[in-house]
Structures are given as C-alpha cells and as structure tokens.
mmCIF file of C-alpha atoms in Angstrom:
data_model
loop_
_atom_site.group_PDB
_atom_site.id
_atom_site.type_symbol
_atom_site.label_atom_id
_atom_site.label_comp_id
_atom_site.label_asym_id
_atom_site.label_seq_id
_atom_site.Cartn_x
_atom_site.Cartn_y
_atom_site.Cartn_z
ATOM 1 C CA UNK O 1 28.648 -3.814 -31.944
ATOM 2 C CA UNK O 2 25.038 -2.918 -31.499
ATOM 3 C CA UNK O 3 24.351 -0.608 -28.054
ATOM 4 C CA UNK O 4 21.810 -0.422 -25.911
ATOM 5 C CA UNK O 5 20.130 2.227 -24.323
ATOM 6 C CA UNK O 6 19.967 2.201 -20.883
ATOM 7 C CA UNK O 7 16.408 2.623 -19.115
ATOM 8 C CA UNK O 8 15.707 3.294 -15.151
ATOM 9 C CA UNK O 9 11.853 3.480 -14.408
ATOM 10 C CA UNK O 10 11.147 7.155 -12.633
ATOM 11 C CA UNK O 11 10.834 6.824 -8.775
ATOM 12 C CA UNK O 12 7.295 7.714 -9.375
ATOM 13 C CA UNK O 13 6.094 4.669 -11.872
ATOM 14 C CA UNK O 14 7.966 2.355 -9.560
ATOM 15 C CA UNK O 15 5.361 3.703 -6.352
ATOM 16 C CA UNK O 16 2.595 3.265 -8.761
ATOM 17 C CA UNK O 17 3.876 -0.570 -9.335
ATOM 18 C CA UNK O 18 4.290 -0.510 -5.636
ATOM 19 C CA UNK O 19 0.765 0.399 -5.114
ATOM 20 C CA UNK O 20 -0.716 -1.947 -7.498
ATOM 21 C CA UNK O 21 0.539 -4.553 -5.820
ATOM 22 C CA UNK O 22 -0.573 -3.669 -2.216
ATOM 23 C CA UNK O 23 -3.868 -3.642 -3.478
ATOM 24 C CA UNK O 24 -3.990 -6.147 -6.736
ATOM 25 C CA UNK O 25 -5.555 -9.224 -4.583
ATOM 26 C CA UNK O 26 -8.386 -6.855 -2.979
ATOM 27 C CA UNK O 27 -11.611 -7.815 -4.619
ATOM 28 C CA UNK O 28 -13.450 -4.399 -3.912
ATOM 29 C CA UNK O 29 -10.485 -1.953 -5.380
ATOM 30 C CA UNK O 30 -9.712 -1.567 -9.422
ATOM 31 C CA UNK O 31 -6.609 0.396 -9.807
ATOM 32 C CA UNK O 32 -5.610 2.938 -12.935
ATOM 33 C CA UNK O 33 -2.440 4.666 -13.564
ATOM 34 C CA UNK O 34 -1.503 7.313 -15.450
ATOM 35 C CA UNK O 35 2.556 7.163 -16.106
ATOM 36 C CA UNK O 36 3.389 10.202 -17.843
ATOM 37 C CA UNK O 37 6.058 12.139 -15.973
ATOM 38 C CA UNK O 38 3.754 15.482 -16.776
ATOM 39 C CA UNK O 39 1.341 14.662 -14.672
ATOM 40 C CA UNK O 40 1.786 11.096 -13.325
ATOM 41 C CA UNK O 41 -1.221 9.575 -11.431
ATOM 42 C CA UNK O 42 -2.873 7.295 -9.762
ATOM 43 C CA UNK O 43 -6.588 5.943 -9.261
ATOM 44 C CA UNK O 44 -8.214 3.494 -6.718
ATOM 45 C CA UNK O 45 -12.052 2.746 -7.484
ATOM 46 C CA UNK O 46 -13.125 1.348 -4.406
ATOM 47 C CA UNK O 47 -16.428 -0.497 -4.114
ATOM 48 C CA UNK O 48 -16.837 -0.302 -0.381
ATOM 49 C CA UNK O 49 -17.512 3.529 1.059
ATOM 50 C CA UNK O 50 -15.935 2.153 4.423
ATOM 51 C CA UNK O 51 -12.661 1.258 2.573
ATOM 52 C CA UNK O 52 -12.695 4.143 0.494
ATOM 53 C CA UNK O 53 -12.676 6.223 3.676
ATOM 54 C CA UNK O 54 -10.352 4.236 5.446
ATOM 55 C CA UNK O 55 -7.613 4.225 2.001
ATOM 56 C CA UNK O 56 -8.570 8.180 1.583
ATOM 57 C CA UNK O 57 -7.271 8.656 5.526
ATOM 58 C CA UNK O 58 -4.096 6.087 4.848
ATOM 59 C CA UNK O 59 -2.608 7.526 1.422
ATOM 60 C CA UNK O 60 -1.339 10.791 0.564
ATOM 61 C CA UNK O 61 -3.214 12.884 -1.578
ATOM 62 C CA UNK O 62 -0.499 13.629 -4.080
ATOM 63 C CA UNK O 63 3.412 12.216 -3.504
ATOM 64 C CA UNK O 64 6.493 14.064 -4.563
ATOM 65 C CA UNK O 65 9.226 12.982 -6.682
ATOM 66 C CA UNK O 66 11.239 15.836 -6.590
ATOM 67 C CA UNK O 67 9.900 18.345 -9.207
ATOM 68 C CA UNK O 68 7.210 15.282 -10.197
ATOM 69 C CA UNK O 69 3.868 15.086 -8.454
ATOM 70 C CA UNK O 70 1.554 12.066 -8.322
ATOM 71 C CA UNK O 71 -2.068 12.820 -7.981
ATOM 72 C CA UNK O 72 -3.591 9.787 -5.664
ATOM 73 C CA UNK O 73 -7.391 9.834 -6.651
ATOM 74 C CA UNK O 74 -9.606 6.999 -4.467
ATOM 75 C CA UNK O 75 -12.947 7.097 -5.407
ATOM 76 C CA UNK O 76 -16.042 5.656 -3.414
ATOM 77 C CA UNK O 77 -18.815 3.496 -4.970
ATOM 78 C CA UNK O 78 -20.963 6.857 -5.743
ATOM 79 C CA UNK O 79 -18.443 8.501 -7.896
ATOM 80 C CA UNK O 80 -16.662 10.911 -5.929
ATOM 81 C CA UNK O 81 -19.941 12.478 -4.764
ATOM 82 C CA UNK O 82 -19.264 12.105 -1.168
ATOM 83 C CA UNK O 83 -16.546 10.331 0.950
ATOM 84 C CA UNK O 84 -17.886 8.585 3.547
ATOM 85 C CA UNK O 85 -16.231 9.400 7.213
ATOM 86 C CA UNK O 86 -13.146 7.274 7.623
ATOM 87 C CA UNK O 87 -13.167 4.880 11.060
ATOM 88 C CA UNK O 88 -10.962 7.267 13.820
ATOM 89 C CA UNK O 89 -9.077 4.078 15.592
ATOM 90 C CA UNK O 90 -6.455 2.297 14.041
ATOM 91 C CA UNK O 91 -7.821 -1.165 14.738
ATOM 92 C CA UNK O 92 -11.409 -0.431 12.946
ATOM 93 C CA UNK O 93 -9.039 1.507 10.012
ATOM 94 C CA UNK O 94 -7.006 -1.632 9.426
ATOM 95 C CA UNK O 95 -10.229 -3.956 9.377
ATOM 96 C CA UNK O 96 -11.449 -0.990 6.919
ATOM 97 C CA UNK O 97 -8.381 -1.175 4.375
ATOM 98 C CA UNK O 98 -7.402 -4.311 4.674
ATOM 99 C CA UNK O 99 -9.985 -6.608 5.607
ATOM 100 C CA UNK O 100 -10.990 -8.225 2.077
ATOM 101 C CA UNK O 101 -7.018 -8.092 1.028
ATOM 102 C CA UNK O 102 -6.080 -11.594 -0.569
ATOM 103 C CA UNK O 103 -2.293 -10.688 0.697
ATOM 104 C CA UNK O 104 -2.919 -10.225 4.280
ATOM 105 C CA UNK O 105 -2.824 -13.169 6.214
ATOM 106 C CA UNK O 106 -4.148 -11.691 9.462
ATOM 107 C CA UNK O 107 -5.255 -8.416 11.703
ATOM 108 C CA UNK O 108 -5.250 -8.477 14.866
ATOM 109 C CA UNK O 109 -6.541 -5.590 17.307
ATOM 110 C CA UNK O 110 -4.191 -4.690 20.464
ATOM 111 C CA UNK O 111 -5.667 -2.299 23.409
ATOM 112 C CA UNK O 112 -3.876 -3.427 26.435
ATOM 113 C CA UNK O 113 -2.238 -1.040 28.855
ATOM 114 C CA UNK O 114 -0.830 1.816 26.930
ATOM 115 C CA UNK O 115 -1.371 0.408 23.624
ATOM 116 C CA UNK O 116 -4.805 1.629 22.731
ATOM 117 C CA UNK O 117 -6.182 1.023 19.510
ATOM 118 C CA UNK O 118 -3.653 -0.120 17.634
ATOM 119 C CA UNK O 119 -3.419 -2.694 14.767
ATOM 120 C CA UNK O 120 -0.994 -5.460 13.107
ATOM 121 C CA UNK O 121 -1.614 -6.066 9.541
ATOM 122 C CA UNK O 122 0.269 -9.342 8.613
ATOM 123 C CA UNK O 123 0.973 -9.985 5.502
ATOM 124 C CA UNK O 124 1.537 -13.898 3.463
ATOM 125 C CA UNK O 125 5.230 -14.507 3.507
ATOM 126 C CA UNK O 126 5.507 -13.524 -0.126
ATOM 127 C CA UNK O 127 8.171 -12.057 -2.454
ATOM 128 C CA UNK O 128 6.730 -9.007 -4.397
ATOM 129 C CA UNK O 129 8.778 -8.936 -7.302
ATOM 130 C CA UNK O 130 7.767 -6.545 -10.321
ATOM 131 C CA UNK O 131 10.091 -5.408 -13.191
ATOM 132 C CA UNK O 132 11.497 -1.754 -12.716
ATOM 133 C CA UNK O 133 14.478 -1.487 -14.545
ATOM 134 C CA UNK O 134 16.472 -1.961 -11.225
ATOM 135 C CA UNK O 135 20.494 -1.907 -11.927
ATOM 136 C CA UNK O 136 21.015 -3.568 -9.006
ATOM 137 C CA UNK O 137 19.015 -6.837 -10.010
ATOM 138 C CA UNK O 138 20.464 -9.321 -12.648
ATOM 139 C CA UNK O 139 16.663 -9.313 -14.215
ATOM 140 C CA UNK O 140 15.776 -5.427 -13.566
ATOM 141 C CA UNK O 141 13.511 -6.320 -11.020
ATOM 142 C CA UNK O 142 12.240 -4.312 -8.135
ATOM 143 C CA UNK O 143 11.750 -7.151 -5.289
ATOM 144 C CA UNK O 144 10.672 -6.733 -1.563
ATOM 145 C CA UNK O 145 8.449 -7.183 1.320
ATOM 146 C CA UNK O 146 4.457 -6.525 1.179
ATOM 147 C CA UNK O 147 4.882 -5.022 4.941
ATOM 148 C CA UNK O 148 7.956 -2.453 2.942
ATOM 149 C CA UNK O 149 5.536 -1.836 0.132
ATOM 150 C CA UNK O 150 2.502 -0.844 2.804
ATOM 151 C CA UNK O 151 4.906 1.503 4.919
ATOM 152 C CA UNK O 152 6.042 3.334 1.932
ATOM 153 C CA UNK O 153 2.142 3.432 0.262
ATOM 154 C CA UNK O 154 -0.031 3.977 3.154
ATOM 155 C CA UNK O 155 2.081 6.867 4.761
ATOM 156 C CA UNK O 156 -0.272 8.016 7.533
ATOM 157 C CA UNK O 157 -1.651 4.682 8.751
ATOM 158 C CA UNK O 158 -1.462 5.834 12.469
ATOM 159 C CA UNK O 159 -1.690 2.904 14.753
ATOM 160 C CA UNK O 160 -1.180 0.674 12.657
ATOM 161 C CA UNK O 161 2.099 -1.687 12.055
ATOM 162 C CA UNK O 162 2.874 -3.884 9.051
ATOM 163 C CA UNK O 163 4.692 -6.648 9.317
ATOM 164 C CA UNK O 164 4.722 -10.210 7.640
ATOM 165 C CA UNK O 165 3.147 -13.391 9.327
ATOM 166 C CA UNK O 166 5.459 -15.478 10.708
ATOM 167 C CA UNK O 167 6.538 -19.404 9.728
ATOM 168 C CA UNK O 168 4.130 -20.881 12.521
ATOM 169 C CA UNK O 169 1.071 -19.816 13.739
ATOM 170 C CA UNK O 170 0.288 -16.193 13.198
ATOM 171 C CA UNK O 171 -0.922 -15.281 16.962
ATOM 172 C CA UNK O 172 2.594 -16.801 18.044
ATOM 173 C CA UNK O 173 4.705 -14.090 20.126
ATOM 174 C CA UNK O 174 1.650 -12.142 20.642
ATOM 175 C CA UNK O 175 0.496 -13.773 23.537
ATOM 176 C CA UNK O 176 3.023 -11.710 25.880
ATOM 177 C CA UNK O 177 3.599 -8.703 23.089
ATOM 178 C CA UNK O 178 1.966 -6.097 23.407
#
C-alpha cells in the first residue's frame, strides 16, 4: 500500500491566494508573490497613483502568521519613488480601490444623518474557490465570499463595508438603509 503525504498550505500562502483573487479582475493592478515561508511576500504594481494610495491606506504593511511575516509591497506607476496621498473619506477611498474592479458589481456613497462618508462595496454573487489543501473540502479547496476575502485583505478600510450584491436590483433595501 503506497502512502501519501499529507500537505496543508501555510495560513500565509492561502492570504496571498486570497489576495490575488480580490484583485485578479482589476485591470490597473499586476500581482507577485513570493511563497517561501522565510520571508513570504507579496507585491501589487498598481498603474493608477490614486489606487495605489488608496490600496497602500487599506492593506497592512506586513501580516503575521505567528512567527511568519508577509511583507505587502504596493507600488505606484513611478516605481516606488513617491506614494501619492491616499483620498481621507471612505466613499472617495472605495471609488479609489475599487472602482476599475471586474468583481465589484457596485459602490455606492452614504452621508445621511450620522453616517458620513461611508461606502458599500458590492461584490458579483460569485463563489471564490481556489485550491489550498483544505481538509475540510472533498477537493482541498479553499471556497468563500469576495465580501470575506476583502474584510480579511483590506484590514483598515475605515468606512467602508463589503458585502455582496443582492439577487435583484443592487440599490434595493437601500432606499430606507442607511
């Protein structure tokens, strides 16, 4: 009887396979990643300063996996030279990060009352589904929610919210809220 070995995927490779596919359908962002558990990281060339400022405010510089760190490098159009200065609301931040995104289905700006600035990033009513060794899953896949992926990626997005769009029309419920 032959055995097999049993692998898991680090914590750290499956956040870079998390990140790659926040950002795989934006046209302006080429992503690199550098797996080796001595010094694991990850690279966003961004072809838009704006974005690049807005993804340098949203995303950790470096995330820990215990006694692993992952370097998050985003680098604007002119090399690193200079980041550009990020937008300051959430709603212009959003448009920023997200506006180009082939997996968002909508954005839509709230400042009514006490909500000011704020932001709703919808995303397509989509299964992300990448392979990660997952014991849990008959095929080893990682699966989830682009909105799940976004919160866990884009850790200080303040005022914004990710969610997913809806079945029917995506400004439905947000005539009365918020």
């Amino acid at each position: 009887m032959k055995t097999q070995t049993l692998k898991i995927s680090p914590p750290w490779i499956v956040w870079q396979k998390q990140a790659k596919a926040l950002f795989e359908n934006d046209p302006d962002i080429r992503i690199d990643a550098a797996t080796a558990a001595a010094d694991p990281e990850i690279t966003l060339y961004v072809a838009k300063p704006a974005k690049a400022a807005a993804l340098a405010r949203m995303l950790p510089e470096c995330k820990e996996f215990g006694n692993v760190k992952c370097r998050i490098n985003i680098v604007p159009p002119n090399g690193a030279l200079a980041m550009p200065k990020a937008p300051e609301g959430g709603a212009e931040l959003a448009m920023a990060a997200f506006g180009e995104n082939g997996a968002v289905a909508c954005i839509r700006p709230v400042s009514k009352g006490l909500f000011r600035d704020l932001a709703y990033v919808a995303f397509d009513r989509e299964v992300v589904q990448f392979p990660a060794d997952n014991i849990a899953d008959i095929n080893g896949n990682w699966s989830g929610l682009m909105e799940d992926i976004a919160r866990e990626v884009c850790e200080r997005a303040e005022g914004i919210f990710f969610c997913t769009a809806g079945a029917g029309e995506l400004t439905a419920g947000l005539g009365v809220w918020p």
